[in-house]
Short mmCIF file of C-alpha atoms in Angstrom, two decimals:
data_model
loop_
_atom_site.label_atom_id
_atom_site.label_comp_id
_atom_site.label_asym_id
_atom_site.label_seq_id
_atom_site.Cartn_x
_atom_site.Cartn_y
_atom_site.Cartn_z
CA MET X 285 113.90 125.84 95.63
CA GLY X 286 111.28 123.09 95.83
CA ILE X 287 109.95 120.14 93.94
CA ASP X 288 109.09 122.47 91.05
CA ALA X 289 112.83 122.90 90.42
CA LEU X 290 113.09 119.24 89.36
CA PRO X 291 112.90 118.40 85.68
CA PRO X 292 109.44 116.90 85.06
CA GLU X 293 111.01 113.63 83.90
CA ALA X 294 112.73 113.17 87.27
CA LEU X 295 109.61 113.44 89.45
CA GLY X 296 108.45 109.86 88.86
CA GLY X 297 111.91 108.49 89.62
CA LEU X 298 112.18 110.52 92.81
CA VAL X 299 108.73 109.48 94.04
CA ALA X 300 109.36 105.84 93.11
CA GLY X 301 112.70 105.82 94.92
CA LEU X 302 111.37 107.44 98.08
CA VAL X 303 108.28 105.21 98.26
CA SER X 304 110.34 102.12 97.50
CA LEU X 305 112.86 102.90 100.25
CA ALA X 306 110.16 103.84 102.77
CA TRP X 307 108.18 100.66 102.04
CA ALA X 308 111.24 98.43 102.30
CA GLY X 309 112.47 100.09 105.48
CA ALA X 310 109.11 100.04 107.23
CA TRP X 311 108.41 96.38 106.54
CA ARG X 312 111.99 95.36 107.38
CA LEU X 313 111.62 97.08 110.75
CA ALA X 314 108.29 95.29 111.24
CA ARG X 315 110.07 92.00 110.40
CA TRP X 316 107.80 91.18 107.46
CA PRO X 317 110.37 90.37 104.77
CA ARG X 318 107.77 89.21 102.21
CA LEU X 319 106.09 92.61 102.26
CA ALA X 320 109.46 94.38 102.27
CA ALA X 321 110.47 92.43 99.16
CA ALA X 322 107.62 94.09 97.23
CA ALA X 323 109.23 97.51 97.68
CA ALA X 324 110.33 97.98 94.06
CA GLY X 325 106.87 97.02 92.75
CA VAL X 326 105.11 99.43 95.11
CA GLY X 327 107.61 102.17 94.30
CA LEU X 328 107.09 101.61 90.58
CA LEU X 329 103.34 102.00 90.98
CA ALA X 330 103.80 105.21 92.98
CA GLY X 331 106.22 106.58 90.39
CA LEU X 332 103.85 105.85 87.51
CA ALA X 333 101.01 107.51 89.44
CA ALA X 334 103.23 110.58 89.94
CA VAL X 335 103.97 110.71 86.21
CA LEU X 336 100.54 109.90 84.78
CA GLY X 337 98.19 110.79 87.62
CA VAL X 338 95.26 108.63 88.61
CA ILE X 339 93.43 107.37 85.53
CA ASN X 340 89.82 106.82 86.53
CA ALA X 341 88.33 106.16 83.12
CA SER X 342 88.92 103.70 80.34
CA PRO X 343 92.42 104.31 78.97
CA ARG X 344 92.38 106.11 75.62
CA GLN X 345 96.08 105.91 74.94
CA LEU X 346 98.43 102.99 75.37
CA VAL X 347 100.57 104.81 77.95
CA GLU X 348 97.49 105.18 80.16
CA ARG X 349 97.42 101.39 80.51
CA LEU X 350 100.74 101.35 82.42
CA PRO X 351 99.47 102.05 85.99
CA VAL X 352 96.91 99.25 85.77
CA LEU X 353 99.61 97.01 84.30
CA ALA X 354 101.75 97.73 87.38
CA VAL X 355 98.79 96.98 89.68
CA LEU X 356 98.15 93.71 87.86
CA GLY X 357 101.85 92.84 88.09
CA LEU X 358 101.94 93.69 91.79
CA ALA X 359 98.90 91.52 92.54
CA ALA X 360 100.39 88.67 90.50
CA GLY X 361 103.72 89.16 92.27
CA PHE X 362 102.13 88.88 95.70
CA LEU X 363 100.41 85.68 94.57
CA ALA X 364 103.70 84.36 93.19
CA ALA X 365 105.49 85.03 96.50
CA GLY X 366 103.81 81.94 98.02
CA GLY X 367 104.53 78.26 97.46
CA ARG X 368 105.36 76.56 94.16
CA VAL X 369 101.74 76.33 92.91
CA ARG X 370 101.08 79.94 93.85
CA GLN X 371 104.32 80.99 92.17
CA VAL X 372 103.32 79.37 88.87
CA ALA X 373 99.79 80.81 89.11
CA GLY X 374 101.11 84.30 89.91
CA ILE X 375 103.62 84.28 87.08
CA LEU X 376 100.99 83.08 84.60
CA LEU X 377 98.51 85.70 85.82
CA GLY X 378 101.13 88.43 85.51
CA LEU X 379 102.41 87.46 82.07
CA LEU X 380 99.13 86.46 80.42
CA GLY X 381 97.12 89.23 82.07
CA GLY X 382 99.75 91.84 81.29
CA ALA X 383 100.04 90.80 77.64
CA TRP X 384 96.24 90.75 77.26
CA TRP X 385 95.88 94.17 78.90
CA MET X 386 98.58 95.87 76.83
CA ALA X 387 97.26 94.27 73.63
CA GLY X 388 94.05 96.25 74.12
CA ALA X 389 92.15 93.92 76.48
CA PRO X 390 90.20 92.26 73.67
CA LEU X 391 87.09 90.36 74.73
CA HIS X 392 85.47 89.05 71.56
CA PRO X 393 86.92 86.10 69.61
CA ASP X 394 87.57 88.15 66.46
CA SER X 395 89.35 90.93 68.37
CA LEU X 396 91.28 88.31 70.37
CA TRP X 397 92.47 86.79 67.10
CA ARG X 398 93.54 90.19 65.71
CA ALA X 399 95.40 91.08 68.91
CA ALA X 400 97.10 87.67 69.23
CA PRO X 401 100.39 88.59 67.48
CA VAL X 402 100.85 91.69 69.64
CA ALA X 403 99.88 89.80 72.80
CA LEU X 404 102.27 86.97 71.93
CA GLY X 405 105.14 89.42 71.40
CA LEU X 406 104.36 91.08 74.71
CA LEU X 407 104.15 87.72 76.45
CA VAL X 408 107.60 86.75 75.16
CA GLY X 409 109.09 90.13 76.13
CA MET X 410 107.58 90.02 79.61
CA GLY X 411 108.75 86.42 80.07
CA LEU X 412 112.30 87.29 79.04
CA ALA X 413 112.33 90.29 81.37
CA LEU X 414 111.08 88.13 84.24
CA ARG X 415 113.62 85.40 83.55
CA ALA X 416 116.49 87.89 83.45
CA GLY X 417 115.29 89.62 86.61
CA ALA X 418 116.30 87.05 89.22
CA ALA X 419 118.79 89.53 90.71
CA ALA X 420 118.73 93.31 91.10
CA PRO X 421 121.76 94.24 88.94
CA PRO X 422 120.34 92.91 85.63
CA VAL X 423 116.97 94.55 86.32
CA THR X 424 118.62 97.86 87.16
CA ILE X 425 120.70 97.66 83.98
CA ALA X 426 117.57 96.92 81.93
CA TRP X 427 115.74 99.96 83.34
CA LEU X 428 118.85 102.09 82.82
CA ALA X 429 119.16 100.90 79.22
CA LEU X 430 115.48 101.65 78.58
CA ALA X 431 115.80 105.15 80.05
CA GLY X 432 119.04 105.78 78.17
CA GLY X 433 117.55 104.60 74.89
CA LEU X 434 114.49 106.79 75.32
CA ALA X 435 116.63 109.81 76.22
CA ALA X 436 118.96 109.22 73.25
CA ALA X 437 115.99 108.88 70.91
CA GLY X 438 114.46 112.12 72.23
CA ALA X 439 111.17 110.33 72.90
CA ARG X 440 108.31 112.73 73.43
CA GLY X 441 105.65 112.19 76.03
CA PRO X 442 105.91 110.56 79.46
CA TYR X 443 107.95 107.55 78.33
CA LEU X 444 111.30 108.67 79.73
CA ALA X 445 109.63 109.69 83.00
CA CYS X 446 108.02 106.23 83.24
CA ALA X 447 111.37 104.55 82.63
CA LEU X 448 113.01 106.73 85.27
CA ALA X 449 110.21 105.74 87.68
CA GLY X 450 111.19 102.11 87.13
CA LEU X 451 114.83 102.96 87.70
CA GLY X 452 114.01 104.88 90.88
CA ALA X 453 111.90 102.00 92.17
CA MET X 454 115.02 99.84 92.26
CA ALA X 455 116.21 101.84 95.31
CA GLY X 456 114.16 99.64 97.62
CA THR X 457 116.07 96.56 96.52
CA THR X 458 119.11 97.89 98.35
CA VAL X 459 117.20 97.40 101.63
CA ALA X 460 114.89 94.47 100.92
CA GLY X 461 116.28 92.60 97.93
CA LEU X 462 114.26 91.69 94.87
CA GLY X 463 111.41 89.38 95.79
CA MET X 464 108.90 87.82 93.44
CA ALA X 465 106.37 90.48 94.49
CA ALA X 466 108.64 93.05 92.86
CA ARG X 467 110.06 90.96 90.01
CA VAL X 468 106.69 90.39 88.32
CA PRO X 469 105.52 94.04 88.22
CA LEU X 470 108.98 95.24 87.18
CA ALA X 471 109.17 92.70 84.35
CA VAL X 472 105.70 93.25 82.91
CA THR X 473 105.92 97.04 83.22
CA LEU X 474 109.41 97.17 81.69
CA ALA X 475 108.14 95.29 78.64
CA GLY X 476 104.99 97.42 78.61
CA ILE X 477 106.92 100.69 78.54
CA ALA X 478 109.29 99.34 75.90
CA VAL X 479 106.32 98.44 73.69
CA VAL X 480 104.52 101.74 74.25
#
C-alpha cells in the first residue's frame, strides 16, 4: 500500500498539506515568523505542481495558468508582508497581475480591451477573496466550499484536485497562522480555480 493507493484527486491535497506543515514548522523553529507565515502559499504551489506537473511551455489551457498564478501570488504576498507601502504594492501586483494573467495575458491594446470584462471580473473576485481571507477559518471554508461544489457538480479534469490542494495547504496555518505572504496567493488562486 503506497501513494498509488490514494485517489488521484487527493494527491495534491496531501502534498500541499505536508509541504505547508513542513515549511511552517521549519521556519518557526528557525524563528523566522514572516517566512513561516507563507506556509499555505508555498504548500498551495507544491500541491498544484503535484496535480499539474511542471509546465515549461506557454500554457495552452486555462488550468495550466494556475501554477504561475500561485507563483505570482506568492511573490506579491512576500512583497505585501513588508510595511504599508509594500503591502499596497504587493496587493496591487497580486490582484492586477493575477487578473491579467488569467484573462489570457493580453499585450496589445485591442486584446487588452477584449479581455477587460473578464479581467475586471477576476479582479473583483480576487479582491473579495483577499478581503474575506483575513483569518484562516473563512479561507478554509471557501476552499472547502469550492471543493464541495466541484465534487457535487462532477467536474471533470484536475479542478477538484486543485481545490483539494488549496484545502490541504491550509494545514500550515495551524502552525504559523495566515500571513499576507499566504493570503495573497490563496486569494488569487481560489478565484482563478473558480473561474477555470
